[in-house]
mmCIF file of C-alpha atoms in Angstrom:
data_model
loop_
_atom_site.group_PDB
_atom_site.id
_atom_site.type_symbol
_atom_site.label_atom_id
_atom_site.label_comp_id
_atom_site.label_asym_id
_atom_site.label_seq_id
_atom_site.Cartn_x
_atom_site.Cartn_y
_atom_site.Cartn_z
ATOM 1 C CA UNK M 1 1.535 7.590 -0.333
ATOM 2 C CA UNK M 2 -0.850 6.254 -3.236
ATOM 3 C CA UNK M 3 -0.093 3.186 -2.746
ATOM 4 C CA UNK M 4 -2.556 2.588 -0.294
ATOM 5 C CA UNK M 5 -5.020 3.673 -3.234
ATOM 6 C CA UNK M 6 -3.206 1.907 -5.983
ATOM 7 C CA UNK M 7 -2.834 -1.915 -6.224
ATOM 8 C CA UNK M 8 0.878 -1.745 -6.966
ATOM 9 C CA UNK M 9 2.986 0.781 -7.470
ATOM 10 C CA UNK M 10 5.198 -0.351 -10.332
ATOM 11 C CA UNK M 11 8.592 0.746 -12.246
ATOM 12 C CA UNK M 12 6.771 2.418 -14.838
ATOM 13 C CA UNK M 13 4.756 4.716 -12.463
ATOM 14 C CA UNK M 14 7.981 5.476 -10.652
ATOM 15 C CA UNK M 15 9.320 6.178 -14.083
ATOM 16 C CA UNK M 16 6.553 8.409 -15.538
ATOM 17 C CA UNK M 17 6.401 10.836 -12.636
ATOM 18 C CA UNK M 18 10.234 11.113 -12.722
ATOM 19 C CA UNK M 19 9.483 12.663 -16.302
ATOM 20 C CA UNK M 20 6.969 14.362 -15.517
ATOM 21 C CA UNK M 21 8.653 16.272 -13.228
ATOM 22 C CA UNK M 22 11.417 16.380 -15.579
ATOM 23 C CA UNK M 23 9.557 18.592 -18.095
ATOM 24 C CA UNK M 24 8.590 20.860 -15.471
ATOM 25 C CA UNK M 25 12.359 21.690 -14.221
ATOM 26 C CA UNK M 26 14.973 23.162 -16.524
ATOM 27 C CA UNK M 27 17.643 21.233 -17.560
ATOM 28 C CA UNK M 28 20.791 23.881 -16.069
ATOM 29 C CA UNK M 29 18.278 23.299 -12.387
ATOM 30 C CA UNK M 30 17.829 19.516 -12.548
ATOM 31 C CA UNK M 31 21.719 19.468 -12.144
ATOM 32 C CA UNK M 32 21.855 20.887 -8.698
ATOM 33 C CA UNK M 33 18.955 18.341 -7.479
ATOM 34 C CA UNK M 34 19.380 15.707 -5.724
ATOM 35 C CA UNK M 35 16.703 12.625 -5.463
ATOM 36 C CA UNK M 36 16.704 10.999 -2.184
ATOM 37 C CA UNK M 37 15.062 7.964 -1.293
ATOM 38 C CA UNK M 38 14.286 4.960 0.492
ATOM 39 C CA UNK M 39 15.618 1.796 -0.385
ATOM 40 C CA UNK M 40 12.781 0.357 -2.154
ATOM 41 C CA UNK M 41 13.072 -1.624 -5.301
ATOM 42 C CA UNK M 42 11.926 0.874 -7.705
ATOM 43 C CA UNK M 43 14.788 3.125 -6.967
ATOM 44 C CA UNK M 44 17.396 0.798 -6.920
ATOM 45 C CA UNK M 45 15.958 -0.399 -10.329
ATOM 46 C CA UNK M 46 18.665 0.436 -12.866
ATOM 47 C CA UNK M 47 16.828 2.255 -15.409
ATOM 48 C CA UNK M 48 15.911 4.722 -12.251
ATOM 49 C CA UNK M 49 19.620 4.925 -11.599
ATOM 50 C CA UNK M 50 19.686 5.369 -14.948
ATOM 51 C CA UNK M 51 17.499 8.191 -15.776
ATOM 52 C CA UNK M 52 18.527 10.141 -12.886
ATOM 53 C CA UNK M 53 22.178 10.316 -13.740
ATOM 54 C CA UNK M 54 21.360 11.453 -17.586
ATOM 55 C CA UNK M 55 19.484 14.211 -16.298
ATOM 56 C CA UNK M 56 22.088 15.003 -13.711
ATOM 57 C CA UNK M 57 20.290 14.569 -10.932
ATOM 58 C CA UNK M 58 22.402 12.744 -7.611
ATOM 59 C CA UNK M 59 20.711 9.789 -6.339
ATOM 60 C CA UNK M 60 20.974 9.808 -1.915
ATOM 61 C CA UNK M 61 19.172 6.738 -0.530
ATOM 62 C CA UNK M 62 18.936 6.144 3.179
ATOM 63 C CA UNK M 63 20.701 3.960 4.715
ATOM 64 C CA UNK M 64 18.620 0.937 5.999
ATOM 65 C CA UNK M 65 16.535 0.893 9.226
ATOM 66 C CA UNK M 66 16.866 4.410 8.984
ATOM 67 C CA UNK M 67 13.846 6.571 9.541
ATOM 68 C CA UNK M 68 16.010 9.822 10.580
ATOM 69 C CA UNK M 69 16.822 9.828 6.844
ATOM 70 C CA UNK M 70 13.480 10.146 5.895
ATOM 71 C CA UNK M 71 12.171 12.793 8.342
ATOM 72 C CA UNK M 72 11.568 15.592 5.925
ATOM 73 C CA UNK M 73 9.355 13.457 3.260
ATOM 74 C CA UNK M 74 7.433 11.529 6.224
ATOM 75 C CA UNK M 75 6.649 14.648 7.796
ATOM 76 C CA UNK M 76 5.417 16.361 4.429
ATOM 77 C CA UNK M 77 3.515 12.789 3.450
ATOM 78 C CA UNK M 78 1.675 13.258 6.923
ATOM 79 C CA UNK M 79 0.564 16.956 6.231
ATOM 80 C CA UNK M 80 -0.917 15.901 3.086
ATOM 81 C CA UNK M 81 -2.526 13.108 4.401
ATOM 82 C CA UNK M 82 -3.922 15.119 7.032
ATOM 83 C CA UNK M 83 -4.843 18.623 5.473
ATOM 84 C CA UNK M 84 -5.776 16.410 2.016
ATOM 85 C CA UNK M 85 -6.429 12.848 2.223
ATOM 86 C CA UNK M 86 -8.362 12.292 5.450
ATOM 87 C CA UNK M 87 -10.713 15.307 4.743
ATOM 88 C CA UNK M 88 -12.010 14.094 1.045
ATOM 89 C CA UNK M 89 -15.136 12.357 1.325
ATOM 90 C CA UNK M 90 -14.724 10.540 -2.317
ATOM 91 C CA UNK M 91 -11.525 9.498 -2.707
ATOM 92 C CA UNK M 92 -11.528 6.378 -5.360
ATOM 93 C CA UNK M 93 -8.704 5.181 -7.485
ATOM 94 C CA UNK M 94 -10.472 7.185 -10.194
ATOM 95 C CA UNK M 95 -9.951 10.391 -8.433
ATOM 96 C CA UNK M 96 -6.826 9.797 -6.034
ATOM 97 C CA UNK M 97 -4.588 11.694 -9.092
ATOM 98 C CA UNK M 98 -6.473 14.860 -9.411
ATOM 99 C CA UNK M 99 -7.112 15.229 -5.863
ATOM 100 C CA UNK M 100 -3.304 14.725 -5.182
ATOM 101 C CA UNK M 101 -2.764 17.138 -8.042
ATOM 102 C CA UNK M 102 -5.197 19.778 -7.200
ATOM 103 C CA UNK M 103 -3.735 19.782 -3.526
ATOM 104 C CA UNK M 104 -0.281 19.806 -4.502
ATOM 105 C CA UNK M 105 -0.900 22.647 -6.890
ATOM 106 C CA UNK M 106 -2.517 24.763 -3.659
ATOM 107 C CA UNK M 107 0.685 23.416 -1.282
ATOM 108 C CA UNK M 108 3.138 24.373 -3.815
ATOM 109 C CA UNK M 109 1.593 28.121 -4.871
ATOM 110 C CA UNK M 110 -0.336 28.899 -1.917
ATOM 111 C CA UNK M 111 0.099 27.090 1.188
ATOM 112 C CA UNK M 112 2.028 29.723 3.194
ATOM 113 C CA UNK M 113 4.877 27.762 5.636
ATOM 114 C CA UNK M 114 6.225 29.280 8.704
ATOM 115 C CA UNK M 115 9.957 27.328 8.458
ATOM 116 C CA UNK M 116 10.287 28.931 4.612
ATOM 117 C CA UNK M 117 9.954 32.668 6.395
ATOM 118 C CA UNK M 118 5.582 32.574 5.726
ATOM 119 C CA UNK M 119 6.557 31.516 1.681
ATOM 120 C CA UNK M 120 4.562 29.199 -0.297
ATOM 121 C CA UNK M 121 6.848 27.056 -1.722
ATOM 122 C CA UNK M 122 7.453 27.743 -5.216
ATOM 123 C CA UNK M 123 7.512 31.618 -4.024
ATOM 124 C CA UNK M 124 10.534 30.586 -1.567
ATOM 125 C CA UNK M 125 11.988 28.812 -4.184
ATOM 126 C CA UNK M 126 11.957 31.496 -6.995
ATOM 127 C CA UNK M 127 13.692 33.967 -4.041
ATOM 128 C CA UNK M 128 16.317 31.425 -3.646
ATOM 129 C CA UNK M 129 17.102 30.573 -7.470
ATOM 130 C CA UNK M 130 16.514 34.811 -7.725
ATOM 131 C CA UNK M 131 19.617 35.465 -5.877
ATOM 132 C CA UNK M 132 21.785 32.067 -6.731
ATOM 133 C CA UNK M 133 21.429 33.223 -10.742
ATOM 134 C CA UNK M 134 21.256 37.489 -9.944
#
């Protein structure tokens, strides 16, 4: 999705956000996650392959040609492009992160979602780990 606002998207992008996200999510969760993807270059890499197994996250990656795989991502991609990208006026390279930020911080906390039972996200989320670990 910011690649259309980025020249390239390279490994080491790919790479930093994987930690990133990594420092957010405990250890004991990051083993029940799994990463899926398409078959793009950057997660095929190695060092992705890599990183993801020691954290012990499983690696899924669609098969090719196939765009059923990637239903739930392309659907969420096209809300935030809708509800986010197309309505900022200033969107340059030199904003693109903290808008993205800023909106994923309101989809995540706040943005109340009719198939997660009128949740926001994390809120559905903390339920669900709530009665896993209780």
């Amino acid at each position: 999705m910011l690649g259309s606002y980025l020249d390239h998207i390279d490994l080491k992008l790919v790479l930093d956000t994987l930690d990133e996200a990594f420092m957010k999510i405990p250890y004991e969760q990051r083993m029940t996650l799994i990463m899926h993807s398409d078959q793009g270059w950057h997660f095929t890499h190695h060092i992705y392959q890599e990183k993801l197994l020691s954290q012990g996250v499983t690696q899924s990656i669609s098969a090719k040609g196939s765009s059923v795989d990637n239903a739930p991502i392309e659907s969420f991609f096209a809300i935030v492009k809708t509800e986010c990208i197309y309505r900022e006026k200033h969107l340059y390279k030199s904003n693109v992160y903290a808008v993205i930020e800023n909106y994923m911080c309101y989809y995540n906390n706040e943005r109340l979602q009719e198939k997660i039972k009128e949740l926001a996200p994390i809120e559905y989320r903390n339920q669900a780990l709530q009665s896993l670990f209780y």
